[in-house]
Amino acid sequence: MGNSLLGNSGSLRFPWRVQLGTSASINLSTRVNNTGLDGRLRETWTLKYGINESTCELNLTRIMGKNGNFYQVDFELRDNDSYFSSMIARAETNFLHISSLCKEYGWFESEFGLVKANTTIDHQRGGVTETKVYWYGSGNKRGLVVLECKKNSRKEEHYSVATLAHYFAYYSMIGFNGGSEIDIGLSVVAKLRPFNGKLDVKVEGPDQHPASSLFEMFHEVYKEVKWKPTMCRHCDARGMGSNSGGLVMNNYSNYIMAFKRNFYQ
C-alpha cells in the first residue's frame, strides 16, 4: 500500500486526527452501541476526509452476537455526491455471504458514477474471482470502490474470502502565479475471511498516495475490471524499493476526460 498515516503506533487513542497541509484533514473515531432486543453489539469505525468544502465519510461496523463473536460487517460510504453500502456476513462455518438491500454486491447511488463487474475463472485450480468496480466523482475529486470476492469453485454459492477497497483522490491548483496545490490521495482496504466459525477482518490504512497515481489507477481498474494494490504506480514503486517521488500531475486532465467519456457515452 501507500505511505501509512498511522505510523508504527500499535494502539491509537480515539478520536484521532491528522492535518494534511492547510486544506485537508483526516478524522478517525469509534463508537459502540447495543441495538435491538437480541443483545447484538455494534462497533463502528468512522474515517472522515475533509478537503476544503468536500467531505467523504467511511463507516465500517462490525456486529457481534451474545457469545462475543462477531459475524457481520457493514460498510458504508457517504460522499458529497455518492453513497455506497454493502454487508458481508459469515455463512455457515467457513464461508461468507454478501448482500445489501436486495442488490447484488452492494447499493450504489451517485449523480456521477460508473459501475462494472467481471468474473474470472482459474481453470487450473477451479477458483472463481468476482470483481465489482464503482468509479465516481465530480470536479477535482474522484473515488473508487472495489469489491473482490473469491470462491473455491463455481459450484459454491458463498465466498471464501472478500476484499473491500476504497480510494479517494483530489487535485487542485490554487492560483497560477506560484500558488500552492492540493494533491491528496488516500486509501483503506478491508480483508475479510471466515476463521474457526468466526469472521476475521483486517484493515489496512489510511494510506497516502500521490493523486496522479490514483487517477491513473482508477482509469486502469475500470477499464480492466481487475484490481490489485500494485496497479497504483506509487505502491508498485514502493514494493520494488525504488523512490516514487518523481510522479507528476501532468496527465490529470486526461483521466478526468476519460471518466467523462465513460459516463456520458
Coordinates of C-alpha atoms in Angstrom, one line a residue:
M1 CA 0.0 0.0 0.0
G2 CA 1.0 3.7 0.2
N3 CA 2.5 5.6 3.0
S4 CA 0.8 4.7 6.2
L5 CA -0.6 7.7 8.1
L6 CA -0.8 5.8 11.3
G7 CA 2.9 5.2 11.5
N8 CA 4.0 2.3 13.7
S9 CA 1.6 3.0 16.5
G10 CA 0.2 -0.3 17.7
S11 CA -2.6 1.3 19.7
L12 CA -4.2 4.6 18.7
R13 CA -6.2 6.8 21.1
F14 CA -9.5 7.8 19.7
P15 CA -10.6 10.2 18.4
W16 CA -7.5 10.6 16.2
R17 CA -6.9 13.4 13.7
V18 CA -4.2 14.3 11.2
Q19 CA -3.8 17.5 9.3
L20 CA -2.6 17.3 5.7
G21 CA -1.4 20.8 4.8
T22 CA -3.8 23.7 5.2
S23 CA -6.8 22.4 3.3
A24 CA -7.2 18.7 4.2
S25 CA -7.7 16.6 7.3
I26 CA -8.5 13.1 8.4
N27 CA -10.5 12.2 11.4
L28 CA -10.8 8.7 12.9
S29 CA -13.2 7.7 15.6
T30 CA -15.0 4.7 17.1
R31 CA -18.3 4.2 18.9
V32 CA -20.0 1.1 20.4
N33 CA -23.8 0.7 20.5
N34 CA -26.2 -2.0 21.9
T35 CA -29.0 -2.4 19.5
G36 CA -32.2 -4.5 19.5
L37 CA -33.7 -7.0 21.9
D38 CA -31.3 -9.7 20.7
G39 CA -28.4 -8.1 22.6
R40 CA -26.2 -7.6 19.5
L41 CA -23.3 -5.2 19.9
R42 CA -22.3 -2.8 17.1
E43 CA -18.8 -1.3 17.0
T44 CA -18.4 1.4 14.3
W45 CA -15.1 2.7 13.0
T46 CA -15.6 6.0 11.2
L47 CA -13.0 7.6 8.9
K48 CA -13.7 11.1 7.6
Y49 CA -11.8 13.0 5.0
G50 CA -12.2 16.8 4.6
I51 CA -10.7 18.8 1.8
N52 CA -12.0 22.4 1.6
E53 CA -15.7 22.0 1.1
S54 CA -15.5 18.4 0.0
T55 CA -16.1 15.6 2.6
C56 CA -16.0 11.8 2.4
E57 CA -17.0 9.5 5.3
L58 CA -16.4 5.8 5.6
N59 CA -18.2 3.7 8.3
L60 CA -17.1 0.1 9.0
T61 CA -19.4 -1.6 11.5
R62 CA -18.8 -5.0 13.0
I63 CA -21.8 -6.7 14.6
M64 CA -21.3 -9.2 17.4
G65 CA -23.6 -11.8 18.9
K66 CA -24.3 -12.6 22.5
N67 CA -21.3 -15.0 22.6
G68 CA -18.9 -12.1 21.8
N69 CA -18.0 -13.5 18.3
F70 CA -18.7 -11.0 15.5
Y71 CA -20.3 -12.4 12.4
Q72 CA -21.2 -9.5 10.2
V73 CA -19.5 -6.3 8.8
D74 CA -21.4 -3.4 7.3
F75 CA -19.6 -1.0 5.0
E76 CA -21.0 2.5 4.2
L77 CA -19.5 5.3 2.1
R78 CA -21.0 8.8 2.2
D79 CA -19.6 11.4 -0.1
N80 CA -20.9 14.8 -1.3
D81 CA -22.4 13.2 -4.4
S82 CA -22.3 9.5 -3.8
Y83 CA -23.5 6.7 -1.5
F84 CA -22.4 3.1 -1.2
S85 CA -23.2 0.3 1.2
S86 CA -22.6 -3.4 1.5
M87 CA -22.9 -6.2 4.0
I88 CA -20.6 -9.1 4.5
A89 CA -21.6 -11.8 6.9
R90 CA -20.3 -15.3 7.9
A91 CA -22.3 -18.0 6.2
E92 CA -22.2 -21.4 7.9
T93 CA -18.7 -22.1 9.3
N94 CA -16.2 -21.4 6.5
F95 CA -18.0 -19.1 4.0
L96 CA -19.1 -15.5 3.5
H97 CA -22.4 -14.1 2.4
I98 CA -22.5 -10.7 0.7
S99 CA -25.7 -8.7 0.1
S100 CA -27.2 -5.3 0.6
L101 CA -30.8 -4.1 0.2
C102 CA -31.6 -6.8 -2.3
K103 CA -28.8 -5.5 -4.5
E104 CA -26.1 -7.9 -5.6
Y105 CA -22.7 -6.9 -4.1
G106 CA -23.9 -3.5 -2.8
W107 CA -26.1 -0.5 -3.0
F108 CA -24.6 2.4 -5.0
E109 CA -26.1 5.8 -5.7
S110 CA -24.2 8.6 -7.4
E111 CA -25.0 11.5 -9.6
F112 CA -21.8 10.9 -11.5
G113 CA -20.9 7.3 -11.1
L114 CA -19.9 4.2 -13.2
V115 CA -20.2 0.5 -12.3
K116 CA -18.6 -2.5 -13.9
A117 CA -18.5 -6.2 -13.0
N118 CA -16.3 -9.1 -14.1
T119 CA -15.8 -12.8 -13.3
T120 CA -12.6 -14.6 -13.8
I121 CA -12.1 -18.4 -13.5
D122 CA -8.8 -20.1 -12.6
H123 CA -9.2 -23.2 -14.8
Q124 CA -6.1 -24.8 -13.3
R125 CA -7.3 -24.5 -9.6
G126 CA -11.0 -24.1 -10.2
G127 CA -11.3 -20.9 -8.2
V128 CA -13.6 -18.0 -9.2
T129 CA -13.0 -14.3 -8.6
E130 CA -15.8 -11.8 -8.9
T131 CA -14.9 -8.2 -9.0
K132 CA -17.2 -5.1 -9.0
V133 CA -15.8 -1.6 -9.5
Y134 CA -17.5 1.7 -8.6
W135 CA -15.9 4.8 -10.1
Y136 CA -17.4 8.1 -9.0
G137 CA -16.7 11.8 -8.6
S138 CA -17.1 15.3 -9.9
G139 CA -14.9 18.4 -10.3
N140 CA -11.4 17.8 -9.0
K141 CA -12.3 14.8 -6.9
R142 CA -12.6 11.1 -7.8
G143 CA -13.2 8.0 -5.8
L144 CA -13.1 4.2 -6.4
V145 CA -14.7 1.3 -4.5
V146 CA -13.6 -2.2 -5.4
L147 CA -15.3 -5.3 -4.0
E148 CA -13.4 -8.5 -4.8
C149 CA -15.0 -11.8 -3.8
K150 CA -13.5 -15.3 -4.2
K151 CA -14.9 -18.8 -4.3
N152 CA -13.1 -22.1 -4.2
S153 CA -15.2 -23.4 -7.1
R154 CA -18.0 -22.4 -9.4
K155 CA -20.3 -24.9 -7.6
E156 CA -20.1 -23.0 -4.3
E157 CA -22.9 -20.5 -3.5
H158 CA -20.9 -18.5 -0.9
Y159 CA -17.5 -17.0 -0.8
S160 CA -14.3 -18.0 0.9
V161 CA -12.7 -14.5 1.1
A162 CA -13.6 -10.9 0.3
T163 CA -11.7 -7.7 -0.1
L164 CA -13.2 -4.2 0.0
A165 CA -11.0 -1.3 -1.0
H166 CA -11.8 2.4 -1.1
Y167 CA -9.6 5.1 -2.8
F168 CA -10.1 8.8 -2.7
A169 CA -8.1 11.4 -4.8
Y170 CA -8.3 15.2 -5.0
Y171 CA -6.1 17.5 -7.0
S172 CA -6.4 21.3 -7.5
M173 CA -4.1 24.2 -8.3
I174 CA -4.6 27.2 -6.1
G175 CA -3.6 30.2 -8.1
F176 CA -1.5 30.3 -11.2
N177 CA 1.4 32.5 -10.2
G178 CA 3.4 30.3 -7.9
G179 CA 0.4 29.3 -5.8
S180 CA 0.3 26.1 -3.8
E181 CA -1.5 23.0 -4.9
I182 CA -3.7 20.3 -3.2
D183 CA -2.5 16.8 -4.1
I184 CA -4.3 14.2 -1.9
G185 CA -4.6 10.5 -2.4
L186 CA -5.9 8.2 0.3
S187 CA -6.9 4.5 0.6
V188 CA -8.3 2.0 3.0
V189 CA -8.5 -1.8 2.4
A190 CA -10.5 -4.3 4.4
K191 CA -9.9 -8.0 4.1
L192 CA -12.5 -10.5 5.4
R193 CA -12.5 -14.3 5.7
P194 CA -14.2 -16.9 7.9
F195 CA -11.9 -18.4 10.5
N196 CA -12.8 -21.2 13.0
G197 CA -16.5 -20.3 12.8
K198 CA -15.8 -16.6 13.3
L199 CA -15.3 -13.6 11.0
D200 CA -11.7 -12.3 10.7
V201 CA -11.3 -8.7 9.4
K202 CA -8.0 -6.9 8.8
V203 CA -8.0 -3.2 7.9
E204 CA -5.0 -1.6 6.1
G205 CA -4.8 2.2 6.1
P206 CA -5.5 5.0 5.8
D207 CA -2.5 5.2 3.5
Q208 CA -1.4 8.2 1.4
H209 CA -0.6 8.3 -2.3
P210 CA 0.1 10.9 -5.0
A211 CA -3.2 11.8 -6.6
S212 CA -1.7 11.3 -10.0
S213 CA -1.1 7.6 -9.3
L214 CA -4.6 7.1 -8.2
F215 CA -6.2 8.9 -11.1
E216 CA -4.3 6.7 -13.4
M217 CA -5.2 3.6 -11.4
F218 CA -8.9 4.4 -11.4
H219 CA -8.9 4.6 -15.2
E220 CA -7.0 1.3 -15.5
V221 CA -9.1 -0.6 -12.9
Y222 CA -12.3 0.5 -14.5
K223 CA -11.1 -0.4 -18.0
E224 CA -9.8 -3.9 -17.0
V225 CA -12.3 -4.6 -14.2
K226 CA -9.4 -6.1 -12.3
W227 CA -7.7 -4.8 -9.2
K228 CA -4.6 -5.3 -7.2
P229 CA -2.8 -2.7 -4.9
T230 CA 0.2 -2.5 -7.2
M231 CA -1.9 -1.1 -10.0
C232 CA -1.1 2.2 -8.2
R233 CA 2.3 3.2 -9.6
H234 CA 3.2 4.7 -6.2
C235 CA 2.6 1.4 -4.4
D236 CA 4.3 -0.6 -7.1
A237 CA 7.4 1.5 -6.9
R238 CA 7.5 1.2 -3.1
G239 CA 7.1 -2.5 -3.4
M240 CA 10.2 -2.6 -5.6
G241 CA 12.1 -0.5 -3.2
S242 CA 12.5 2.5 -5.5
N243 CA 11.7 6.1 -4.9
S244 CA 8.4 7.2 -6.4
G245 CA 8.8 10.9 -5.6
G246 CA 9.1 11.8 -9.3
L247 CA 5.4 11.3 -10.2
V248 CA 3.8 14.5 -11.6
M249 CA 0.2 15.5 -12.3
N250 CA 0.7 16.2 -16.0
N251 CA -1.9 13.6 -17.1
Y252 CA -4.6 14.8 -14.6
S253 CA -6.9 16.2 -17.3
N254 CA -6.6 13.0 -19.4
Y255 CA -8.1 10.9 -16.6
I256 CA -10.8 13.5 -15.9
M257 CA -11.8 13.4 -19.6
A258 CA -11.7 9.5 -19.6
F259 CA -14.2 9.5 -16.7
K260 CA -16.5 11.9 -18.5
R261 CA -16.3 9.9 -21.8
N262 CA -17.3 6.7 -20.0
F263 CA -20.0 8.4 -18.0
Y264 CA -21.7 10.2 -20.9
Q265 CA -21.3 7.5 -23.6

